[in-house]
Coordinates of C-alpha atoms and ligand atoms in Angstrom, one line a residue:
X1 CA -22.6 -10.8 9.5
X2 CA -23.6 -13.2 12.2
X3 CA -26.7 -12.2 13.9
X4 CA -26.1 -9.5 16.5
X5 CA -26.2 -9.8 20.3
X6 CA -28.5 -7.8 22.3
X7 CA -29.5 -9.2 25.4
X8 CA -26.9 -10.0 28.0
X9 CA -27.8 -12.4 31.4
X10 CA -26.4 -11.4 34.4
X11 CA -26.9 -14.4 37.1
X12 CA -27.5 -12.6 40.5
X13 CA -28.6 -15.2 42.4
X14 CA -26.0 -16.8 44.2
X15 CA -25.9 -16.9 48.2
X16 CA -22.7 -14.8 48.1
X17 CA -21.6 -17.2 51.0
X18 CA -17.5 -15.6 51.2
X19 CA -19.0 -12.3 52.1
X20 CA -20.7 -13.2 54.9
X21 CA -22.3 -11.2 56.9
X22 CA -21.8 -8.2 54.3
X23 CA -24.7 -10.4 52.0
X24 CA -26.9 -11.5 55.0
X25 CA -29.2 -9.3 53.7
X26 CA -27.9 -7.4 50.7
X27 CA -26.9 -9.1 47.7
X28 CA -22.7 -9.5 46.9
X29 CA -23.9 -7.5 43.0
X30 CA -24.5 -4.7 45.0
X31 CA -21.4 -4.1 46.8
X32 CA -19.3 -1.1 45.4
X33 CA -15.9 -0.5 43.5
X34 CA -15.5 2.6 45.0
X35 CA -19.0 4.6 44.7
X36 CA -20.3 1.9 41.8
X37 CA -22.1 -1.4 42.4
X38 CA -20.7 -4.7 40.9
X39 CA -23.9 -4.6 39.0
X40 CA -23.6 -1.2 36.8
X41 CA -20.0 -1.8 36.4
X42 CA -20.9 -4.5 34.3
X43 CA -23.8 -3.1 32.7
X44 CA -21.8 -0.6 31.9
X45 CA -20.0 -3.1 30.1
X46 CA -22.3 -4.5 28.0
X47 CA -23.9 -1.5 27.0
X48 CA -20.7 0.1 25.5
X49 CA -20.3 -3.6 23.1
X50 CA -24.2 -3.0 22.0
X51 CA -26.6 -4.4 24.9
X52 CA -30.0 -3.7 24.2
X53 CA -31.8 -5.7 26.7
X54 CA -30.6 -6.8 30.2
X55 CA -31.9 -9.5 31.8
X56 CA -31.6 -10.3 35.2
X57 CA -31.5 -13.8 37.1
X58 CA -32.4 -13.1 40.5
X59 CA -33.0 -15.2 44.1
X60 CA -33.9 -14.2 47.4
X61 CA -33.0 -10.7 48.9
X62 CA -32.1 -9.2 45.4
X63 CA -35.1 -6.4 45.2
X64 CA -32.3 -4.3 45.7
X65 CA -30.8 -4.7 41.6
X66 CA -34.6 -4.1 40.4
X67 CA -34.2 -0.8 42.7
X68 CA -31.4 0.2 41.6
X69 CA -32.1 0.1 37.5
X70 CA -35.3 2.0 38.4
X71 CA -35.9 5.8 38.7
X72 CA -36.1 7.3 42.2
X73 CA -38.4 9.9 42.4
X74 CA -37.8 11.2 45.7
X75 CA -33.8 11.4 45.8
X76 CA -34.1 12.7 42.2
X77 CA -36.6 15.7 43.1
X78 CA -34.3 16.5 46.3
X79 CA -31.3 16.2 44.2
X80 CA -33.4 18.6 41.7
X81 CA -34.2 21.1 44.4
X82 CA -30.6 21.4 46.1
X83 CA -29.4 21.9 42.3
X84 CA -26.9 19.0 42.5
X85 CA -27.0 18.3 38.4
X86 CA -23.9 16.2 38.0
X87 CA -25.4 13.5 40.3
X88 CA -29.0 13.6 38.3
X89 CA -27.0 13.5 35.5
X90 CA -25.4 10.9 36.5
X91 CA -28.3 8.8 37.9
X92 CA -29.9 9.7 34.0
X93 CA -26.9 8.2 32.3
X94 CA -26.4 5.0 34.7
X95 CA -30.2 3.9 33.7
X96 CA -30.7 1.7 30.8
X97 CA -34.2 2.6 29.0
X98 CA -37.7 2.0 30.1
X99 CA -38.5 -1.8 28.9
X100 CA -34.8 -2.9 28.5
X101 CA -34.4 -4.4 31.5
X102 CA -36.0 -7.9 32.8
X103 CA -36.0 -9.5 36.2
X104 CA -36.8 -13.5 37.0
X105 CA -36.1 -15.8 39.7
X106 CA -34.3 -18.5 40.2
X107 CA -36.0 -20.4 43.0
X108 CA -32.9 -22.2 44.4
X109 CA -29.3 -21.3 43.9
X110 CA -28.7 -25.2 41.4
X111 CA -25.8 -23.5 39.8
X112 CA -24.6 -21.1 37.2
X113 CA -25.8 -23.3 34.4
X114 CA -29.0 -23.8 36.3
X115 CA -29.5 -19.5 36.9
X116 CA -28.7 -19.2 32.7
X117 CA -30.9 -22.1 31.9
X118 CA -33.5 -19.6 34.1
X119 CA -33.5 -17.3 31.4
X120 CA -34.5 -19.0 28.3
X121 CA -37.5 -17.2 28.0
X122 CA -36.9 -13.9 28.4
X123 CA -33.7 -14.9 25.4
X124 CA -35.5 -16.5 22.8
X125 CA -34.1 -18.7 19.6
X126 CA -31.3 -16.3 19.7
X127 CA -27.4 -15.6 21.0
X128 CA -26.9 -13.7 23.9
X129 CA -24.0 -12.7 26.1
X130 CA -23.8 -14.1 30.0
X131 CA -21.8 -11.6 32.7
X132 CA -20.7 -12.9 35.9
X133 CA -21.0 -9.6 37.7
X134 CA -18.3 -10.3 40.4
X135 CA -15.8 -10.5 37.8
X136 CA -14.7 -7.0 36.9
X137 CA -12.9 -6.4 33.9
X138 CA -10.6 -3.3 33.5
X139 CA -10.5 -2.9 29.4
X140 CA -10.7 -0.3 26.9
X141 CA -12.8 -1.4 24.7
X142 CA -14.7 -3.3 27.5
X143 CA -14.0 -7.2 27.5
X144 CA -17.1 -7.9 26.1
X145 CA -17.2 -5.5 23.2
X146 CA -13.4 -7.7 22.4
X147 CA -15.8 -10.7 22.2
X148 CA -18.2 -9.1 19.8
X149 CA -15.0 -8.6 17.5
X150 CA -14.2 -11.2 17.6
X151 CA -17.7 -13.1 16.8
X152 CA -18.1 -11.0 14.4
X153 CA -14.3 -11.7 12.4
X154 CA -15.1 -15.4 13.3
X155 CA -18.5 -15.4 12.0
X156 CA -20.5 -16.3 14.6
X157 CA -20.1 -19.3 17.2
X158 CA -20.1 -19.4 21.0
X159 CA -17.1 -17.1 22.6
X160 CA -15.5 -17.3 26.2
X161 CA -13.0 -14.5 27.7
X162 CA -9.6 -16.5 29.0
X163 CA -6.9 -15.2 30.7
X164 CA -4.0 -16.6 31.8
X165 CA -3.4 -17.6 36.0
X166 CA 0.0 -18.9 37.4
X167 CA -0.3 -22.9 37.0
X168 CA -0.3 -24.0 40.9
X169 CA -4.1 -22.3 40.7
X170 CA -5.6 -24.6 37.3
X171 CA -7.3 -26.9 39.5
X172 CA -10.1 -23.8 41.0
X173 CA -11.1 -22.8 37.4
X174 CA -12.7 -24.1 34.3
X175 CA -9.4 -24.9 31.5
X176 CA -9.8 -24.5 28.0
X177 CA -7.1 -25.6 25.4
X178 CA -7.3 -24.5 21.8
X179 CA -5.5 -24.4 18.9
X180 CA -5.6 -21.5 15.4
X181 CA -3.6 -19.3 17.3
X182 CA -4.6 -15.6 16.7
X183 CA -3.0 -12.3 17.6
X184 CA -6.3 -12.9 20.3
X185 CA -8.5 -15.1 19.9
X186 CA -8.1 -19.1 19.1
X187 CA -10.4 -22.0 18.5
X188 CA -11.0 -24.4 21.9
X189 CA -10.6 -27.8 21.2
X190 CA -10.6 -28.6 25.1
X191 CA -12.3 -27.5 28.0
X192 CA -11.6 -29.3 31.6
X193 CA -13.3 -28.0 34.6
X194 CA -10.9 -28.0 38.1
X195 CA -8.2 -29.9 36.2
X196 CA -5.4 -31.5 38.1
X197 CA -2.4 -29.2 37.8
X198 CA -0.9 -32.0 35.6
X199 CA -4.0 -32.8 33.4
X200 CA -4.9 -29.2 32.7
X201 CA -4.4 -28.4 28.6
X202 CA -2.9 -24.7 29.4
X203 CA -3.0 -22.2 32.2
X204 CA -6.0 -20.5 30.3
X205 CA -9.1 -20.2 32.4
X206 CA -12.3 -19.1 31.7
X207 CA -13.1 -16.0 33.3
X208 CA -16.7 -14.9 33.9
X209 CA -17.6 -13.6 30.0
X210 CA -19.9 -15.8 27.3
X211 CA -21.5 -15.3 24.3
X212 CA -24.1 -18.3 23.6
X213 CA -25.7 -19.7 21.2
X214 CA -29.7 -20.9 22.2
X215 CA -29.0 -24.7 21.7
X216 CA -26.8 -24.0 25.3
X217 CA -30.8 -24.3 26.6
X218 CA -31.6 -27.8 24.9
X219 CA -28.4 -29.0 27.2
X220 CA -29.6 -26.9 30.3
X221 CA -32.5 -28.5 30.1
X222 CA -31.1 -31.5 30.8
X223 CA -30.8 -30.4 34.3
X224 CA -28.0 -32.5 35.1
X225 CA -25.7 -32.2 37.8
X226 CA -22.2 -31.7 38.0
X227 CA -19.1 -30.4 40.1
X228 CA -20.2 -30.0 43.7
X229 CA -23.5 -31.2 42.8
X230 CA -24.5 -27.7 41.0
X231 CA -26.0 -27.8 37.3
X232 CA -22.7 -26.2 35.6
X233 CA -22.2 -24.0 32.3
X234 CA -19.0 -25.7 31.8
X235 CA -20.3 -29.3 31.2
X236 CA -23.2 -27.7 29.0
X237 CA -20.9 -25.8 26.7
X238 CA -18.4 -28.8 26.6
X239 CA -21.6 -30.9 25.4
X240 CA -22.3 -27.8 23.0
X241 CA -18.8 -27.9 21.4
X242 CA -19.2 -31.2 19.6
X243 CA -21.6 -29.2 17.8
X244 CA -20.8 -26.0 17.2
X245 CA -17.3 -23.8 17.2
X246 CA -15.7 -22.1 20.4
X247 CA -13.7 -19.3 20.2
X248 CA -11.6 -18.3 23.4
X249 CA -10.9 -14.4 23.3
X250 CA -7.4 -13.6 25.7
X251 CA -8.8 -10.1 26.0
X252 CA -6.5 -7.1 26.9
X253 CA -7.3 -6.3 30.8
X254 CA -7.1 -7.1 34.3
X255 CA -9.4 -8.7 35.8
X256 CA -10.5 -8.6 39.6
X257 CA -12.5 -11.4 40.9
X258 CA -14.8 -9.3 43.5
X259 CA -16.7 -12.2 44.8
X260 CA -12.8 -12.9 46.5
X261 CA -12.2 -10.2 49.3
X262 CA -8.7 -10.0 48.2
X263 CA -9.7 -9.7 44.7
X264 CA -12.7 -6.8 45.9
X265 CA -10.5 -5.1 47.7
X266 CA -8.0 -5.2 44.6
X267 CA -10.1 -3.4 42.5
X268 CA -11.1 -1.1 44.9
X269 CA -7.4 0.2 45.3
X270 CA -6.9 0.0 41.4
X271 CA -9.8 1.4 40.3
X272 CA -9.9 4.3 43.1
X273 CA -6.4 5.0 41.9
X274 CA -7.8 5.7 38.7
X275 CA -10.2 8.1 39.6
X276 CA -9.7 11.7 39.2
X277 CA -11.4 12.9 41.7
X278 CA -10.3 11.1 44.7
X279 CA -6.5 9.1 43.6
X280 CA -4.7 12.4 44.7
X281 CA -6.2 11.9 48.1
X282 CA -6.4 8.3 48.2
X283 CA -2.8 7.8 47.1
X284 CA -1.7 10.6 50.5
X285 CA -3.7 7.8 52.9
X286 CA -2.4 4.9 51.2
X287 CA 0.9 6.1 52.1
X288 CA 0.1 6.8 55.6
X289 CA -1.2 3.2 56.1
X290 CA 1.3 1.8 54.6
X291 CA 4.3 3.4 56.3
X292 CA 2.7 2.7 59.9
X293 CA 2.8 -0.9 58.4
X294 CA 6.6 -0.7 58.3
X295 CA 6.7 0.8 55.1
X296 CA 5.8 -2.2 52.9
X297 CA 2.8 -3.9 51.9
X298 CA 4.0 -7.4 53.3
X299 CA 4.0 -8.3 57.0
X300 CA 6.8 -11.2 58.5
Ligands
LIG1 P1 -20.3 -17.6 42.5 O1 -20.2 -19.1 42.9 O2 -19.1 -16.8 42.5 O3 -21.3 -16.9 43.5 O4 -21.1 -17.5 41.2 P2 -21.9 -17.3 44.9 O5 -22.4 -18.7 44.9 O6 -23.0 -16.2 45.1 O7 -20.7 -17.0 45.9 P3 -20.1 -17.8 47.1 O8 -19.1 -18.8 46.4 O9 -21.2 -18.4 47.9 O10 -19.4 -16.7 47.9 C1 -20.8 -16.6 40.2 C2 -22.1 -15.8 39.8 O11 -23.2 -16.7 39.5 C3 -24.3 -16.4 40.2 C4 -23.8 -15.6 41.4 O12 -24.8 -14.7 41.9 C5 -22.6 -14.9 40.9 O13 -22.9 -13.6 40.4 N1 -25.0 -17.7 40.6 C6 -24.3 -18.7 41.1 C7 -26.4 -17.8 40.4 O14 -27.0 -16.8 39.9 N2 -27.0 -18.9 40.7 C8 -26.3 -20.0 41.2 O15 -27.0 -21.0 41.5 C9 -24.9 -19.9 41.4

């Protein structure tokens, strides 16, 4: 067997600039699918494919996450007293363990590669998993526990989640091209970041999920520059595959890209439609809304 992953990065310091105003002050990982911030939907996620520690890249304004994986006293004791015990359990179960969780800055949004490069430290000589938390994945099992699989069958190596997106949208995404074809999985042979339409190798992009190996650090450090002047992860790991495998993983799921407002809104309809509790409901007002739209979802 490979050697395990237990710790996960989740880069949480970004400026979160398309949601303006809503993350002048409050950081985009804390806005809600439904009643559920970005941020413990996809800790959520790595817990259930094995997480043990979760470690947290964080800028400016972002308190907040640090907050919100700790215990409040207070609301718990009033919660307590007014015998509300499905939302303490709740808060119990949402909490990962004392001493699994670690916080550290990165000074200046340089980039994604530049935020993961942040947490070298707190990772070690070892691999680790890296969750865009705007990037929620619907997927039983979760989207990252279909990459541990899939390390595992493969033995090991770096992994990236693809999916597929309509070709007239390649050139805003990373582009990976492989070959050993799978029922799920394949080897990359090609990654191109923002490829012409034309000069992209498939329509497969790479969609927010990583497992690592620690020489991605010995790149990092590097520090150099890429698209739009930010330190990337793509160029790292392209670097890091003339080295070592790459496995692309076309996991089973939908995926909602919440740091889009079309996309956040997306998976606020889907995911509340989903919900026991509240899709009867919801479904009755999404009706009304949409028949005093004319009865369609599309406006001409
Ligand atoms: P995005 O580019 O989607 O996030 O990065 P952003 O920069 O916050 O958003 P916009 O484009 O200005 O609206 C994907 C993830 O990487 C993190 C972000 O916090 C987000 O979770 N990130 C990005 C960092 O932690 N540091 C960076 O320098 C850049």
């Amino acid at each position: 067997m490979p050697r395990p992953i237990r710790k996960a990065v989740f880069p949480v310091a970004g400026l979160g600039t398309r949601f303006l105003p809503a993350t002048k002050a409050m950081p985009k990982e804390m806005l809600t699918v439904v009643d559920r911030p970005l941020i413990q939907v996809v800790v959520d996620e790595a817990r259930e494919a094995g997480i043990e520690h979760f470690i947290f890249v964080t800028g400016r304004n972002k308190s907040v996450i640090e907050d919100h994986f700790d215990k409040q006293y207070e609301l718990e004791s009033t919660l307590r007293k007014r015998g509300k015990s499905t939302e303490l359990d709740m808060l119990e179960m949402d909490l990962p363990g004392a001493g699994e969780t670690s916080f550290t800055r990165q000074q200046e949004p340089l980039g994604l590669g530049h935020a993961v490069w942040c947490a070298r430290h707190l990772v070690g000589n070892e691999p680790f998993a890296v969750i865009l938390p705007d990037m929620i994945m619907k997927a039983s099992p979760g989207c990252l526990a279909q990459m541990v699989s899939v390390y595992n069958e493969r033995n090991g190596g770096n992994v990236i989640a693809v999916e597929e997106t309509p070709w007239e949208h390649v050139h805003r995404y990373g582009v990976v091209g492989g070959t050993d074809w799978k029922a799920n999985h394949f080897t990359i042979t090609q990654m191109v970041e923002k490829p012409k339409r034309e000069a992209a190798p498939s329509n497969l992009i790479i969609s927010g999920r990583y497992i690592l190996q620690p020489e991605i650090f010995e790149i990092l450090d590097k520090k150099e520059a890429g698209a739009g002047g930010e330190i990337q992860i793509t160029d790292a790991m392209k670097k890091l595959m003339e080295a070592q495998p790459f496995h692309g993983v076309r996991y089973e799921g939908t995926t909602y890209d919440c740091g889009d407002k079309v996309g956040f809104l997306a998976a606020n309809v889907a995911l509340a439609l989903e919900r026991e509790d509240i899709a009867p409901a919801f479904r009755d007002v999404l009706d009304q809304i949409i028949s005093t739209h004319g009865g369609k979802l599309t406006w001409d």
